[in-house]
Short mmCIF file of C-alpha atoms in Angstrom, two decimals:
data_model
loop_
_atom_site.label_atom_id
_atom_site.label_comp_id
_atom_site.label_asym_id
_atom_site.label_seq_id
_atom_site.Cartn_x
_atom_site.Cartn_y
_atom_site.Cartn_z
CA UNK A 1122 166.52 118.25 -70.27
CA UNK A 1123 165.31 119.94 -67.10
CA UNK A 1124 165.36 123.68 -67.31
CA UNK A 1125 167.75 125.51 -65.01
CA UNK A 1126 164.96 127.74 -63.70
CA UNK A 1127 163.39 124.62 -62.19
CA UNK A 1128 166.50 123.31 -60.44
CA UNK A 1129 166.90 125.78 -57.60
CA UNK A 1130 163.39 125.54 -56.08
CA UNK A 1131 163.28 121.79 -56.73
CA UNK A 1132 166.67 121.20 -55.12
CA UNK A 1133 165.53 123.27 -52.12
CA UNK A 1134 162.42 121.08 -51.94
CA UNK A 1135 164.57 117.92 -52.04
CA UNK A 1136 166.84 119.32 -49.33
CA UNK A 1137 163.89 120.07 -47.03
CA UNK A 1138 162.30 116.66 -47.63
CA UNK A 1139 165.63 114.87 -47.13
CA UNK A 1140 166.27 116.49 -43.76
CA UNK A 1141 162.65 115.80 -42.86
CA UNK A 1142 163.38 112.14 -43.59
CA UNK A 1143 166.27 112.23 -41.10
CA UNK A 1144 163.98 113.76 -38.46
CA UNK A 1145 161.36 111.12 -39.26
CA UNK A 1146 163.90 108.36 -38.69
CA UNK A 1147 165.03 109.93 -35.42
CA UNK A 1148 161.43 110.37 -34.19
CA UNK A 1149 160.63 106.78 -35.15
CA UNK A 1150 163.61 105.38 -33.25
CA UNK A 1151 162.76 107.51 -30.20
CA UNK A 1152 159.13 106.31 -30.30
CA UNK A 1153 160.16 102.65 -30.59
CA UNK A 1154 162.74 102.95 -27.80
CA UNK A 1155 160.35 104.86 -25.53
CA UNK A 1156 157.38 102.53 -26.09
CA UNK A 1157 159.51 99.46 -25.33
CA UNK A 1158 161.29 100.98 -22.33
CA UNK A 1159 160.25 100.84 -18.65
CA UNK A 1160 158.54 104.17 -19.34
CA UNK A 1161 156.33 102.72 -22.09
CA UNK A 1162 153.17 103.25 -20.05
CA UNK A 1163 153.93 106.98 -19.88
CA UNK A 1164 154.34 107.03 -23.68
CA UNK A 1165 150.90 105.51 -24.19
CA UNK A 1166 149.23 107.64 -21.52
CA UNK A 1167 150.53 110.89 -23.03
CA UNK A 1168 148.99 110.25 -26.44
CA UNK A 1169 145.68 109.13 -24.93
CA UNK A 1170 145.37 112.22 -22.70
CA UNK A 1171 142.14 114.09 -23.48
CA UNK A 1172 142.48 117.72 -24.57
CA UNK A 1173 139.66 120.01 -25.64
CA UNK A 1174 137.03 122.55 -24.71
CA UNK A 1175 134.50 121.85 -21.98
CA UNK A 1176 131.72 124.26 -20.92
CA UNK A 1177 128.32 123.83 -19.33
CA UNK A 1178 126.65 123.57 -22.74
CA UNK A 1179 129.44 122.34 -25.01
CA UNK A 1180 132.09 119.63 -24.86
CA UNK A 1181 134.69 118.82 -27.48
CA UNK A 1182 137.52 116.60 -26.25
CA UNK A 1183 139.82 114.27 -28.13
CA UNK A 1184 142.91 112.25 -27.16
CA UNK A 1185 146.17 114.00 -28.05
CA UNK A 1186 146.97 111.42 -30.71
CA UNK A 1187 143.70 112.25 -32.51
CA UNK A 1188 144.47 115.98 -32.37
CA UNK A 1189 147.67 115.05 -34.20
CA UNK A 1190 146.15 112.57 -36.65
CA UNK A 1191 142.98 114.57 -37.36
CA UNK A 1192 144.21 118.13 -36.71
CA UNK A 1193 147.88 118.54 -37.53
CA UNK A 1194 147.61 116.04 -40.38
CA UNK A 1195 144.90 118.24 -41.92
CA UNK A 1196 147.64 120.87 -42.29
CA UNK A 1197 149.86 118.17 -43.84
CA UNK A 1198 147.12 117.33 -46.35
CA UNK A 1199 146.56 121.03 -47.02
CA UNK A 1200 150.23 121.33 -47.99
CA UNK A 1201 149.96 118.22 -50.16
CA UNK A 1202 146.98 119.85 -51.87
CA UNK A 1203 148.97 123.05 -52.51
CA UNK A 1204 151.79 121.00 -54.06
CA UNK A 1205 149.38 118.98 -56.19
CA UNK A 1206 147.59 122.11 -57.43
CA UNK A 1207 150.89 123.83 -58.29
CA UNK A 1208 152.24 120.78 -60.12
CA UNK A 1209 148.99 120.29 -62.07
CA UNK A 1210 148.76 123.95 -63.13
CA UNK A 1211 152.35 125.00 -63.80
CA UNK A 1212 154.67 122.22 -62.66
CA UNK A 1213 155.79 118.72 -63.60
CA UNK A 1214 152.23 117.43 -64.06
CA UNK A 1215 150.77 120.24 -66.17
CA UNK A 1216 150.80 118.44 -69.54
CA UNK A 1217 149.77 114.90 -70.59
CA UNK A 1218 153.37 114.19 -71.66
CA UNK A 1219 154.81 115.24 -68.30
CA UNK A 1220 152.24 113.41 -66.21
CA UNK A 1221 152.31 110.15 -68.21
CA UNK A 1222 155.57 108.74 -66.77
CA UNK A 1223 154.82 109.29 -63.05
CA UNK A 1224 151.11 108.53 -63.56
CA UNK A 1225 151.83 105.10 -65.02
CA UNK A 1226 154.33 104.41 -62.23
CA UNK A 1227 151.88 105.54 -59.56
CA UNK A 1228 149.08 103.37 -60.97
CA UNK A 1229 151.34 100.34 -60.84
CA UNK A 1230 152.52 101.33 -57.37
CA UNK A 1231 148.95 101.58 -56.09
CA UNK A 1232 147.09 98.78 -57.89
CA UNK A 1233 149.62 95.94 -57.65
CA UNK A 1234 150.16 96.23 -53.85
CA UNK A 1235 146.37 96.32 -53.35
CA UNK A 1236 145.96 93.20 -55.51
CA UNK A 1237 148.76 91.49 -53.58
CA UNK A 1238 147.07 92.40 -50.28
CA UNK A 1239 143.62 91.13 -51.28
CA UNK A 1240 145.02 87.89 -52.75
CA UNK A 1241 147.23 87.13 -49.74
CA UNK A 1242 144.77 88.21 -47.05
CA UNK A 1243 142.95 85.27 -45.44
CA UNK A 1244 141.32 87.05 -42.51
CA UNK A 1245 138.06 88.92 -43.30
CA UNK A 1246 138.67 91.22 -40.32
CA UNK A 1247 141.91 92.58 -41.82
CA UNK A 1248 140.55 93.09 -45.34
CA UNK A 1249 139.95 96.77 -44.48
CA UNK A 1250 143.72 97.31 -44.51
CA UNK A 1251 143.96 96.99 -48.30
CA UNK A 1252 144.77 100.71 -48.66
CA UNK A 1253 147.80 100.59 -46.34
CA UNK A 1254 150.50 99.66 -48.92
CA UNK A 1255 149.32 102.16 -51.55
CA UNK A 1256 151.20 105.34 -50.63
CA UNK A 1257 154.88 106.32 -50.73
CA UNK A 1258 156.55 108.45 -48.05
CA UNK A 1259 158.19 111.24 -50.03
CA UNK A 1260 160.37 112.49 -47.14
CA UNK A 1261 162.03 109.12 -46.44
CA UNK A 1262 162.28 108.28 -50.16
CA UNK A 1263 163.97 111.54 -51.15
CA UNK A 1264 166.28 111.24 -48.14
CA UNK A 1265 167.55 107.92 -49.55
CA UNK A 1266 168.06 109.43 -53.01
CA UNK A 1267 169.82 112.42 -51.50
CA UNK A 1268 172.29 110.12 -49.71
CA UNK A 1269 173.14 108.58 -53.09
CA UNK A 1270 174.11 112.03 -54.39
CA UNK A 1271 175.27 112.17 -58.01
CA UNK A 1272 174.92 108.42 -58.49
CA UNK A 1273 171.31 109.05 -59.45
CA UNK A 1274 170.21 111.61 -62.06
CA UNK A 1275 168.14 114.61 -61.01
CA UNK A 1276 165.39 113.48 -63.39
CA UNK A 1277 164.96 110.37 -61.19
CA UNK A 1278 164.31 112.62 -58.17
CA UNK A 1279 161.81 114.58 -60.26
CA UNK A 1280 160.11 111.30 -61.23
CA UNK A 1281 159.94 110.12 -57.60
CA UNK A 1282 158.53 113.47 -56.46
CA UNK A 1283 155.90 113.60 -59.21
CA UNK A 1284 155.14 109.91 -58.67
CA UNK A 1285 154.64 110.46 -54.92
CA UNK A 1286 152.34 113.43 -55.60
CA UNK A 1287 150.16 111.34 -57.93
CA UNK A 1288 150.30 108.60 -55.29
CA UNK A 1289 149.07 111.08 -52.68
CA UNK A 1290 146.12 112.00 -54.89
CA UNK A 1291 145.14 108.33 -54.97
CA UNK A 1292 145.58 107.98 -51.20
CA UNK A 1293 143.45 111.07 -50.54
CA UNK A 1294 140.66 109.70 -52.74
CA UNK A 1295 140.83 106.35 -50.97
CA UNK A 1296 140.62 108.03 -47.55
CA UNK A 1297 137.67 110.18 -48.65
CA UNK A 1298 135.73 107.34 -50.29
CA UNK A 1299 136.53 104.28 -48.19
CA UNK A 1300 137.84 105.36 -44.78
CA UNK A 1301 135.24 107.87 -43.68
CA UNK A 1302 132.42 107.02 -41.27
CA UNK A 1303 128.65 107.28 -41.57
CA UNK A 1304 127.85 110.67 -43.08
CA UNK A 1305 125.71 113.43 -41.55
CA UNK A 1306 124.37 115.01 -44.74
CA UNK A 1307 123.22 118.26 -43.06
CA UNK A 1308 126.62 119.09 -41.56
CA UNK A 1309 128.35 118.07 -44.78
CA UNK A 1310 126.13 120.38 -46.86
CA UNK A 1311 126.87 123.31 -44.49
CA UNK A 1312 130.62 122.65 -44.86
CA UNK A 1313 130.32 122.41 -48.65
CA UNK A 1314 128.33 125.68 -48.72
CA UNK A 1315 131.18 127.42 -46.84
CA UNK A 1316 133.67 125.95 -49.30
CA UNK A 1317 131.50 127.22 -52.17
CA UNK A 1318 131.64 130.73 -50.71
CA UNK A 1319 135.45 130.59 -50.55
CA UNK A 1320 135.61 129.25 -54.11
CA UNK A 1321 133.33 132.03 -55.37
CA UNK A 1322 135.37 134.74 -53.65
CA UNK A 1323 138.58 133.28 -55.09
CA UNK A 1324 137.01 133.15 -58.56
CA UNK A 1325 136.09 136.84 -58.22
CA UNK A 1326 139.69 137.69 -57.31
CA UNK A 1327 139.23 138.15 -53.56
CA UNK A 1328 141.51 136.20 -51.24
CA UNK A 1329 142.18 136.58 -47.53
CA UNK A 1330 144.32 134.05 -45.69
CA UNK A 1331 142.59 135.07 -42.44
CA UNK A 1332 139.15 134.27 -43.89
CA UNK A 1333 140.44 130.96 -45.28
CA UNK A 1334 141.89 130.07 -41.87
CA UNK A 1335 138.74 131.08 -39.95
CA UNK A 1336 136.31 129.25 -42.24
CA UNK A 1337 138.81 126.42 -42.64
CA UNK A 1338 138.69 125.65 -38.91
CA UNK A 1339 134.87 125.61 -39.02
CA UNK A 1340 134.86 123.41 -42.14
CA UNK A 1341 137.37 121.03 -40.48
CA UNK A 1342 135.07 120.73 -37.45
CA UNK A 1343 131.98 120.17 -39.62
CA UNK A 1344 133.74 117.45 -41.65
CA UNK A 1345 134.80 115.75 -38.42
CA UNK A 1346 131.27 115.78 -37.02
CA UNK A 1347 129.76 114.86 -40.40
CA UNK A 1348 131.71 111.58 -40.51
CA UNK A 1349 134.11 112.59 -43.32
CA UNK A 1350 137.72 112.37 -42.24
CA UNK A 1351 138.70 116.01 -41.51
CA UNK A 1352 141.99 115.78 -43.43
CA UNK A 1353 139.85 115.79 -46.59
CA UNK A 1354 138.82 119.35 -45.63
CA UNK A 1355 142.50 120.31 -45.86
CA UNK A 1356 142.62 119.14 -49.47
CA UNK A 1357 139.35 120.86 -50.45
CA UNK A 1358 140.42 124.20 -48.94
CA UNK A 1359 143.30 124.34 -51.40
CA UNK A 1360 140.93 125.16 -54.26
CA UNK A 1361 140.13 128.49 -52.59
CA UNK A 1362 143.80 129.55 -52.71
CA UNK A 1363 144.63 131.26 -56.03
CA UNK A 1364 147.95 130.69 -57.76
CA UNK A 1365 147.81 133.88 -59.83
CA UNK A 1366 149.74 137.05 -59.01
CA UNK A 1367 147.94 140.40 -58.90
CA UNK A 1368 150.89 142.15 -60.61
CA UNK A 1369 153.63 140.85 -62.88
CA UNK A 1370 157.40 141.14 -62.40
CA UNK A 1371 157.89 144.24 -64.56
CA UNK A 1372 155.18 146.15 -62.68
CA UNK A 1373 156.65 145.11 -59.34
CA UNK A 1374 160.14 146.23 -60.36
CA UNK A 1375 158.82 149.65 -61.35
CA UNK A 1376 156.99 150.01 -58.04
CA UNK A 1377 160.02 148.70 -56.16
CA UNK A 1378 162.15 151.41 -57.73
CA UNK A 1379 159.55 154.05 -56.81
CA UNK A 1380 159.43 152.85 -53.19
CA UNK A 1381 163.24 152.81 -53.08
CA UNK A 1382 163.39 156.42 -54.27
CA UNK A 1383 160.65 157.42 -51.80
CA UNK A 1384 162.49 155.83 -48.89
CA UNK A 1385 165.74 157.42 -50.03
CA UNK A 1386 164.20 160.89 -50.10
CA UNK A 1387 162.16 160.49 -46.89
CA UNK A 1388 163.16 162.34 -43.75
CA UNK A 1389 165.44 160.42 -41.37
CA UNK A 1390 165.12 160.79 -37.61
CA UNK A 1391 168.16 160.93 -35.38
CA UNK A 1392 166.42 158.51 -33.02
CA UNK A 1393 166.55 154.71 -33.65
CA UNK A 1394 162.99 154.69 -35.01
CA UNK A 1395 161.46 155.28 -38.42
CA UNK A 1396 159.88 158.53 -39.49
CA UNK A 1397 156.21 158.64 -40.48
CA UNK A 1398 157.23 158.86 -44.15
CA UNK A 1399 159.49 155.83 -43.87
CA UNK A 1400 156.76 153.79 -42.19
CA UNK A 1401 154.32 154.75 -44.96
CA UNK A 1402 156.78 153.74 -47.69
CA UNK A 1403 157.59 150.43 -46.00
CA UNK A 1404 153.84 149.75 -45.81
CA UNK A 1405 153.70 150.44 -49.54
CA UNK A 1406 156.55 147.98 -50.06
CA UNK A 1407 154.73 145.29 -48.09
CA UNK A 1408 151.54 145.96 -50.04
CA UNK A 1409 153.29 145.65 -53.41
CA UNK A 1410 155.17 142.55 -52.22
CA UNK A 1411 151.87 140.96 -51.20
CA UNK A 1412 150.41 141.65 -54.65
CA UNK A 1413 153.53 140.28 -56.33
CA UNK A 1414 153.54 136.96 -54.48
CA UNK A 1415 151.35 134.06 -55.54
CA UNK A 1416 149.11 133.25 -52.53
CA UNK A 1417 149.49 129.53 -53.19
CA UNK A 1418 153.28 129.70 -53.45
CA UNK A 1419 153.51 131.94 -50.40
CA UNK A 1420 151.45 129.56 -48.27
CA UNK A 1421 153.33 126.52 -49.54
CA UNK A 1422 156.67 128.16 -48.75
CA UNK A 1423 155.60 129.13 -45.23
CA UNK A 1424 154.02 125.77 -44.38
CA UNK A 1425 156.67 123.48 -45.84
CA UNK A 1426 159.14 123.92 -42.99
CA UNK A 1427 156.45 123.53 -40.30
CA UNK A 1428 155.17 120.32 -41.88
CA UNK A 1429 158.58 118.82 -42.65
CA UNK A 1430 160.31 119.75 -39.39
CA UNK A 1431 157.44 119.64 -36.86
CA UNK A 1432 154.16 118.01 -37.94
CA UNK A 1433 155.55 114.86 -39.61
CA UNK A 1434 158.15 114.13 -36.88
CA UNK A 1435 155.45 114.64 -34.20
CA UNK A 1436 153.17 112.29 -36.14
CA UNK A 1437 155.94 109.68 -36.23
CA UNK A 1438 156.68 110.11 -32.52
CA UNK A 1439 153.00 109.60 -31.65
CA UNK A 1440 152.30 106.71 -34.01
CA UNK A 1441 155.50 104.67 -34.43
CA UNK A 1442 155.77 103.48 -30.82
CA UNK A 1443 154.72 99.84 -31.12
CA UNK A 1444 155.59 97.06 -28.69
CA UNK A 1445 158.06 94.66 -30.30
CA UNK A 1446 158.97 92.62 -27.23
CA UNK A 1447 156.91 89.65 -28.35
CA UNK A 1448 154.76 88.32 -31.18
CA UNK A 1449 151.92 86.82 -29.15
CA UNK A 1450 149.72 89.89 -29.65
CA UNK A 1451 150.58 90.41 -33.31
CA UNK A 1452 148.58 89.25 -36.30
CA UNK A 1453 151.58 87.67 -38.08
CA UNK A 1454 149.65 87.09 -41.31
CA UNK A 1455 148.82 90.82 -41.51
CA UNK A 1456 152.43 91.79 -40.73
CA UNK A 1457 153.74 89.45 -43.45
CA UNK A 1458 151.13 90.58 -45.97
CA UNK A 1459 151.99 94.27 -45.56
CA UNK A 1460 155.73 93.55 -45.83
CA UNK A 1461 155.22 91.63 -49.09
CA UNK A 1462 152.93 94.33 -50.49
CA UNK A 1463 155.35 97.16 -49.72
CA UNK A 1464 158.49 95.36 -50.88
CA UNK A 1465 157.36 93.22 -53.82
CA UNK A 1466 154.08 94.97 -54.61
CA UNK A 1467 155.81 98.31 -55.13
CA UNK A 1468 159.06 96.89 -56.52
CA UNK A 1469 157.36 94.69 -59.11
CA UNK A 1470 154.29 96.83 -59.71
CA UNK A 1471 156.03 100.11 -60.59
CA UNK A 1472 158.92 98.70 -62.62
CA UNK A 1473 156.75 96.22 -64.53
CA UNK A 1474 154.06 98.74 -65.46
CA UNK A 1475 156.64 101.38 -66.45
CA UNK A 1476 158.56 98.92 -68.64
CA UNK A 1477 155.33 97.71 -70.26
CA UNK A 1478 154.19 101.28 -70.95
CA UNK A 1479 157.66 102.07 -72.37
CA UNK A 1480 157.49 99.00 -74.59
CA UNK A 1481 154.16 100.00 -76.15
CA UNK A 1482 155.38 103.65 -76.41
CA UNK A 1483 152.72 104.96 -74.05
CA UNK A 1484 155.35 106.94 -72.14
CA UNK A 1485 158.77 108.42 -72.82
CA UNK A 1486 161.46 107.70 -70.22
CA UNK A 1487 164.33 110.25 -70.01
CA UNK A 1488 167.50 108.81 -71.57
CA UNK A 1489 169.54 109.29 -68.39
CA UNK A 1490 167.17 107.02 -66.43
CA UNK A 1491 168.22 103.36 -66.79
CA UNK A 1492 166.44 100.12 -66.01
CA UNK A 1493 168.41 99.88 -62.75
CA UNK A 1494 167.27 103.38 -61.80
CA UNK A 1495 163.62 102.43 -62.32
CA UNK A 1496 164.01 99.15 -60.44
CA UNK A 1497 165.83 100.83 -57.56
CA UNK A 1498 163.36 103.70 -57.19
CA UNK A 1499 160.46 101.20 -57.43
CA UNK A 1500 161.72 99.48 -54.29
CA UNK A 1501 162.39 102.80 -52.56
CA UNK A 1502 158.74 103.67 -53.26
CA UNK A 1503 157.94 100.81 -50.89
CA UNK A 1504 158.79 103.16 -48.02
CA UNK A 1505 155.20 103.87 -47.06
CA UNK A 1506 155.74 105.17 -43.56
CA UNK A 1507 153.67 108.33 -42.91
CA UNK A 1508 150.64 107.78 -45.14
CA UNK A 1509 150.63 104.01 -44.57
CA UNK A 1510 150.50 104.40 -40.77
CA UNK A 1511 147.85 107.08 -41.17
CA UNK A 1512 145.66 104.80 -43.32
CA UNK A 1513 146.23 101.90 -40.91
CA UNK A 1514 144.89 104.01 -38.03
CA UNK A 1515 141.77 104.71 -40.09
CA UNK A 1516 141.33 101.19 -41.45
CA UNK A 1517 141.48 99.55 -38.03
CA UNK A 1518 139.88 102.28 -35.93
CA UNK A 1519 137.14 99.84 -34.91
CA UNK A 1520 139.60 96.94 -34.44
CA UNK A 1521 142.59 98.58 -32.72
CA UNK A 1522 144.18 95.20 -31.97
CA UNK A 1523 145.36 95.12 -35.59
CA UNK A 1524 146.94 98.60 -35.59
CA UNK A 1525 150.21 97.54 -33.94
CA UNK A 1526 150.49 94.59 -36.35
CA UNK A 1527 150.00 96.93 -39.30
CA UNK A 1528 152.61 99.34 -37.94
CA UNK A 1529 155.17 96.55 -37.47
CA UNK A 1530 154.56 95.41 -41.04
CA UNK A 1531 154.93 98.98 -42.30
CA UNK A 1532 158.18 99.56 -40.38
CA UNK A 1533 159.78 96.28 -41.49
CA UNK A 1534 158.52 96.55 -45.07
CA UNK A 1535 159.71 100.16 -45.38
CA UNK A 1536 163.13 99.24 -43.99
CA UNK A 1537 163.57 96.29 -46.37
CA UNK A 1538 162.40 98.39 -49.32
CA UNK A 1539 164.86 101.16 -48.43
CA UNK A 1540 167.78 98.72 -48.15
CA UNK A 1541 167.02 96.93 -51.45
CA UNK A 1542 166.46 100.20 -53.31
CA UNK A 1543 169.65 101.73 -51.91
CA UNK A 1544 171.74 98.68 -52.86
CA UNK A 1545 170.38 98.66 -56.42
CA UNK A 1546 170.88 102.39 -56.97
CA UNK A 1547 174.30 102.53 -55.27
CA UNK A 1548 175.54 99.82 -57.65
CA UNK A 1549 174.57 101.95 -60.66
CA UNK A 1550 177.89 103.24 -61.99
CA UNK A 1551 176.91 104.00 -65.56
CA UNK A 1552 173.85 104.79 -67.59
CA UNK A 1553 171.95 101.80 -68.96
CA UNK A 1554 169.35 103.02 -71.45
CA UNK A 1555 166.04 101.24 -71.61
CA UNK A 1556 165.75 99.18 -74.76
CA UNK A 1557 162.60 98.98 -76.79
#
């Protein structure tokens, strides 16, 4: 049974991700309509417009779409890293028993689609796209589950969330190892040295979000110039953000009571401003509140809305606008391959591996999760939108003619997966326990 203390923050998380999924869908439809309208040229010109810093001795310019994919998405990956770290330390992935169920599902959801892709792929030039069908879009997926309401148990939403987080770990590793360019060792070592300084300071109990931001920007730039995709810097920065509180709840409550009494006894001005004493006590309150909050949780809370409601929709708007007026420029084999990998690779891979692991008692599936639930959520995991498009842009950076084909496959495959998963889960009217 899931503890009540976990429900409120988790349900808030689901609510944010679900609404983010709605925004994603809206941004995707706008991008598709805009790109295929008479104003399609304007759409493409906007995202290719160069923005940067140019001086007599220094020039750093990138198209707007790369500022989004390399810059804003680094913030997205930073948030993913915060969520992964929290879940591994104190959340739903902090014990072998908790991590086993989503880990097994994620392995099936990553390996089987990759195998499908490599087996079905006949064009050596598109082999680089093998990582595209690996990841699951948590925002779209949770939005589908949220629409189903009470027809799916909360534990299934927990499984999908944990599964997607494990999935993201795999996707991040794939990006770092296989989708980075030629490496400039000197710049990479400088970046790693800066990270080591942040890690050391965090280990010694010193943390400053301003220092992390300042060095983080430099590290991002060094990773970019070193040939490592800069979103990896977002993940690595997470390890410099401590999860521990400086004071516990009982200490904070005592100090809160002291500050309350101080403010109550402080002199009150007749003017609509605070007295010097009141300002001092409010500063004390802010100081104690800062010590009471976990830096990791505080950052995650502040960034979640920005990522869900701004960064991901902007990413979709910039990347989902593909021309669908004809098929003459599309690599149909690649489109078909990605569709099959997302729909059948995820649907078969996750459910089959989970059932096999259940059969040999490697994992324990909650009693309220039935076979239909697992099958339905396996297909919903085929919604690979955000991360899949991101990996496609990396995989085919040197062969951009395949990017639109990959995006079409991702959009169609994600749509089919969502429909099949929704139909399966919406038809679940009673619990069907998995049999040994």
